[in-house]
Short mmCIF file of C-alpha atoms in Angstrom, two decimals:
data_model
loop_
_atom_site.label_atom_id
_atom_site.label_comp_id
_atom_site.label_asym_id
_atom_site.label_seq_id
_atom_site.Cartn_x
_atom_site.Cartn_y
_atom_site.Cartn_z
CA UNK H 708 -91.78 -35.69 175.61
CA UNK H 709 -88.59 -34.43 177.97
CA UNK H 710 -88.33 -31.46 174.98
CA UNK H 711 -86.49 -28.08 176.30
CA UNK H 712 -88.50 -25.37 175.93
CA UNK H 713 -91.35 -26.87 175.10
CA UNK H 714 -93.19 -24.91 177.70
CA UNK H 715 -92.89 -21.63 176.43
CA UNK H 716 -94.35 -22.69 172.51
CA UNK H 717 -98.00 -22.01 173.58
CA UNK H 718 -96.68 -18.51 174.64
CA UNK H 719 -94.42 -18.70 171.69
CA UNK H 720 -97.64 -18.89 169.93
CA UNK H 721 -100.05 -16.17 171.22
CA UNK H 722 -97.73 -13.82 170.57
CA UNK H 723 -97.25 -15.05 167.05
CA UNK H 724 -100.88 -14.64 166.53
CA UNK H 725 -101.05 -11.36 168.18
CA UNK H 726 -98.46 -9.88 167.18
CA UNK H 727 -100.57 -10.69 163.06
CA UNK H 728 -103.49 -9.88 164.04
CA UNK H 729 -101.95 -6.58 164.67
CA UNK H 730 -100.48 -6.01 161.37
CA UNK H 731 -103.91 -6.19 159.80
CA UNK H 732 -105.11 -2.30 160.76
CA UNK H 733 -102.05 -1.94 158.60
CA UNK H 734 -103.79 -3.38 155.42
CA UNK H 735 -107.18 -2.06 156.64
CA UNK H 736 -107.62 1.61 157.57
CA UNK H 737 -111.17 0.28 159.38
CA UNK H 738 -109.11 -2.27 161.35
CA UNK H 739 -109.15 -1.49 164.78
CA UNK H 740 -106.54 -3.11 167.49
CA UNK H 741 -106.02 -2.79 171.31
CA UNK H 742 -104.45 -4.84 173.66
CA UNK H 743 -107.02 -5.40 176.71
CA UNK H 744 -106.47 -6.87 180.54
CA UNK H 745 -108.71 -9.99 180.88
CA UNK H 746 -110.71 -9.55 184.55
CA UNK H 747 -108.72 -11.27 186.47
CA UNK H 748 -105.47 -8.34 185.31
CA UNK H 749 -103.10 -11.38 184.84
CA UNK H 750 -103.12 -11.27 181.39
CA UNK H 751 -103.59 -9.83 178.25
CA UNK H 752 -105.02 -10.13 174.71
CA UNK H 753 -105.66 -8.49 171.92
CA UNK H 754 -109.19 -7.12 170.73
CA UNK H 755 -109.48 -6.26 166.91
CA UNK H 756 -112.51 -4.64 165.70
CA UNK H 757 -114.56 -3.44 162.63
CA UNK H 758 -117.67 -2.26 162.61
CA UNK H 759 -120.12 -4.14 165.29
CA UNK H 760 -117.10 -7.07 164.73
CA UNK H 761 -115.08 -7.91 167.96
CA UNK H 762 -112.35 -10.49 167.24
CA UNK H 763 -110.42 -12.07 169.13
CA UNK H 764 -108.35 -15.23 168.59
CA UNK H 765 -107.81 -18.76 170.97
CA UNK H 766 -105.76 -22.20 170.12
CA UNK H 767 -107.62 -25.14 170.67
CA UNK H 768 -106.99 -29.12 170.47
CA UNK H 769 -109.45 -29.69 167.71
CA UNK H 770 -111.83 -27.85 165.47
CA UNK H 771 -114.70 -28.44 167.38
CA UNK H 772 -113.77 -28.06 170.28
CA UNK H 773 -114.60 -24.44 172.37
CA UNK H 774 -112.29 -22.40 174.18
CA UNK H 775 -112.13 -22.40 177.42
CA UNK H 776 -114.34 -20.32 180.03
CA UNK H 777 -112.94 -17.12 180.19
CA UNK H 778 -115.11 -13.83 181.95
CA UNK H 779 -113.99 -11.40 178.94
CA UNK H 780 -115.19 -13.95 176.88
CA UNK H 781 -117.91 -14.61 178.29
CA UNK H 782 -118.57 -10.85 178.58
CA UNK H 783 -118.53 -10.31 174.83
CA UNK H 784 -120.07 -13.64 173.58
CA UNK H 785 -123.14 -12.58 176.20
CA UNK H 786 -123.19 -9.79 173.27
CA UNK H 787 -124.37 -12.25 170.57
CA UNK H 788 -127.33 -12.97 168.55
CA UNK H 789 -129.07 -15.21 166.50
CA UNK H 790 -126.64 -13.95 163.21
CA UNK H 791 -124.88 -16.24 160.16
CA UNK H 792 -122.10 -15.16 158.27
CA UNK H 793 -122.17 -14.02 154.82
CA UNK H 794 -119.59 -14.82 152.53
CA UNK H 795 -119.08 -12.61 149.33
CA UNK H 796 -116.73 -14.27 147.20
CA UNK H 797 -116.69 -12.18 144.49
CA UNK H 798 -115.77 -9.38 146.68
CA UNK H 799 -113.96 -10.88 149.14
CA UNK H 800 -116.01 -9.92 151.60
CA UNK H 801 -117.62 -11.88 155.02
CA UNK H 802 -120.48 -9.74 156.64
CA UNK H 803 -124.10 -10.13 157.63
CA UNK H 804 -127.49 -9.64 155.74
CA UNK H 805 -127.83 -5.55 155.88
CA UNK H 806 -131.69 -5.79 156.83
CA UNK H 807 -130.10 -7.40 160.21
CA UNK H 808 -126.82 -5.20 160.61
CA UNK H 809 -129.54 -2.22 160.50
CA UNK H 810 -131.37 -3.56 163.05
CA UNK H 811 -128.68 -4.47 165.59
CA UNK H 812 -127.21 -1.85 168.46
CA UNK H 813 -125.15 -4.38 170.02
CA UNK H 814 -121.74 -5.83 168.90
CA UNK H 815 -120.63 -8.76 167.42
CA UNK H 816 -118.15 -10.95 168.86
CA UNK H 817 -115.87 -13.51 166.71
CA UNK H 818 -113.65 -16.42 167.65
CA UNK H 819 -110.68 -16.55 165.43
CA UNK H 820 -109.93 -20.57 167.29
CA UNK H 821 -106.52 -22.45 164.98
CA UNK H 822 -104.70 -25.33 166.39
CA UNK H 823 -102.37 -27.44 165.48
CA UNK H 824 -98.88 -28.70 167.19
CA UNK H 825 -96.56 -27.47 163.77
CA UNK H 826 -95.69 -24.07 162.67
CA UNK H 827 -98.55 -24.02 160.32
CA UNK H 828 -101.70 -24.38 161.39
CA UNK H 829 -103.97 -27.94 161.01
CA UNK H 830 -107.06 -25.43 161.31
CA UNK H 831 -108.18 -21.78 162.09
CA UNK H 832 -112.12 -20.93 161.89
CA UNK H 833 -114.22 -17.99 162.14
CA UNK H 834 -117.01 -18.68 165.00
CA UNK H 835 -119.72 -16.90 166.31
CA UNK H 836 -120.14 -18.66 170.02
CA UNK H 837 -123.98 -18.01 171.52
CA UNK H 838 -124.71 -16.19 174.42
CA UNK H 839 -123.60 -19.11 176.83
CA UNK H 840 -120.67 -20.48 174.46
CA UNK H 841 -121.78 -23.72 173.97
CA UNK H 842 -122.42 -23.86 170.62
CA UNK H 843 -122.09 -21.96 167.67
CA UNK H 844 -124.65 -19.59 166.05
CA UNK H 845 -121.76 -20.25 162.45
CA UNK H 846 -119.18 -21.24 161.62
CA UNK H 847 -116.45 -20.73 158.34
CA UNK H 848 -113.44 -22.55 157.75
CA UNK H 849 -110.38 -20.40 156.24
CA UNK H 850 -108.44 -22.22 153.86
CA UNK H 851 -104.80 -23.01 154.89
CA UNK H 852 -102.58 -22.80 151.81
CA UNK H 853 -99.88 -24.79 151.64
CA UNK H 854 -96.36 -23.62 150.18
CA UNK H 855 -94.35 -26.19 147.76
CA UNK H 856 -90.65 -27.37 149.13
CA UNK H 857 -88.32 -25.22 147.93
CA UNK H 858 -85.68 -27.20 147.25
CA UNK H 859 -82.29 -26.41 149.15
CA UNK H 860 -78.67 -26.00 148.19
CA UNK H 861 -76.67 -29.17 149.06
CA UNK H 862 -73.22 -27.81 149.86
CA UNK H 863 -70.49 -30.64 151.20
CA UNK H 864 -69.19 -30.10 154.34
CA UNK H 865 -65.70 -29.41 153.27
CA UNK H 866 -66.13 -27.65 150.09
CA UNK H 867 -62.92 -26.13 148.54
CA UNK H 868 -62.84 -22.19 147.49
CA UNK H 869 -61.99 -22.11 144.12
CA UNK H 870 -61.16 -18.51 142.74
CA UNK H 871 -60.95 -17.52 138.77
CA UNK H 872 -57.82 -15.94 138.15
CA UNK H 873 -59.41 -12.75 136.64
CA UNK H 874 -57.10 -11.17 133.69
CA UNK H 875 -56.44 -7.94 133.29
CA UNK H 876 -57.90 -6.00 129.59
CA UNK H 877 -55.80 -3.94 127.91
CA UNK H 878 -57.42 -0.29 128.73
CA UNK H 879 -56.00 -2.06 132.21
CA UNK H 880 -53.20 -2.92 131.18
CA UNK H 881 -52.60 1.05 129.17
CA UNK H 882 -53.47 2.89 132.52
CA UNK H 883 -50.17 1.77 134.23
#
C-alpha cells in the first residue's frame, strides 16, 4: 500500500462531499450551508441547515462506526433530544412528528456518515446521535444508486486514418 498520493485521499474525499453538500442549497431555497471553524481553530467543516436540522458529514470505515470525537460534534449532539425520523415516501420528505416539532426549542443535529474505498461509497447513512454521541436515536440508510456499465469504444493503437473524397455537386461546379 505504498501508492503515491494515497495520503491525500481523505482530504480529497472531504472536499468533494463538502462541495456537493454546498450545492444542495441551489435546489432548495430553505437549505443554508456555511463553512464553520472547529473548536481548535485548525479545520473547517460544512454545516447544512434546514429548519431546525443541522447536518454535518463524516467518513467512517464501517456503517456502525461512530465519527471520531470532536468538540464541535459534542456541542451539536448535546442539543439532541429523543426523536425519530418520519419518512413520507409519497412526498419524499424526511421530518419529525409535527406535534413533537412544535414543542422543540432546540436544533436537531444529524450526521451524514459515508464510507468505502472506491469512487462510489459503500454506504450512506443519516444518523441522529444521542446527546453524548454514544448511541443513535435513529438511523436512515440511503440507497446507493448504481449505474450500468457503459461500453467503451475500443480504438486500436495503430488506427489508420481514412478520408472519404468528397465529390462536388453540379451546383458547386456551375458556381466556378
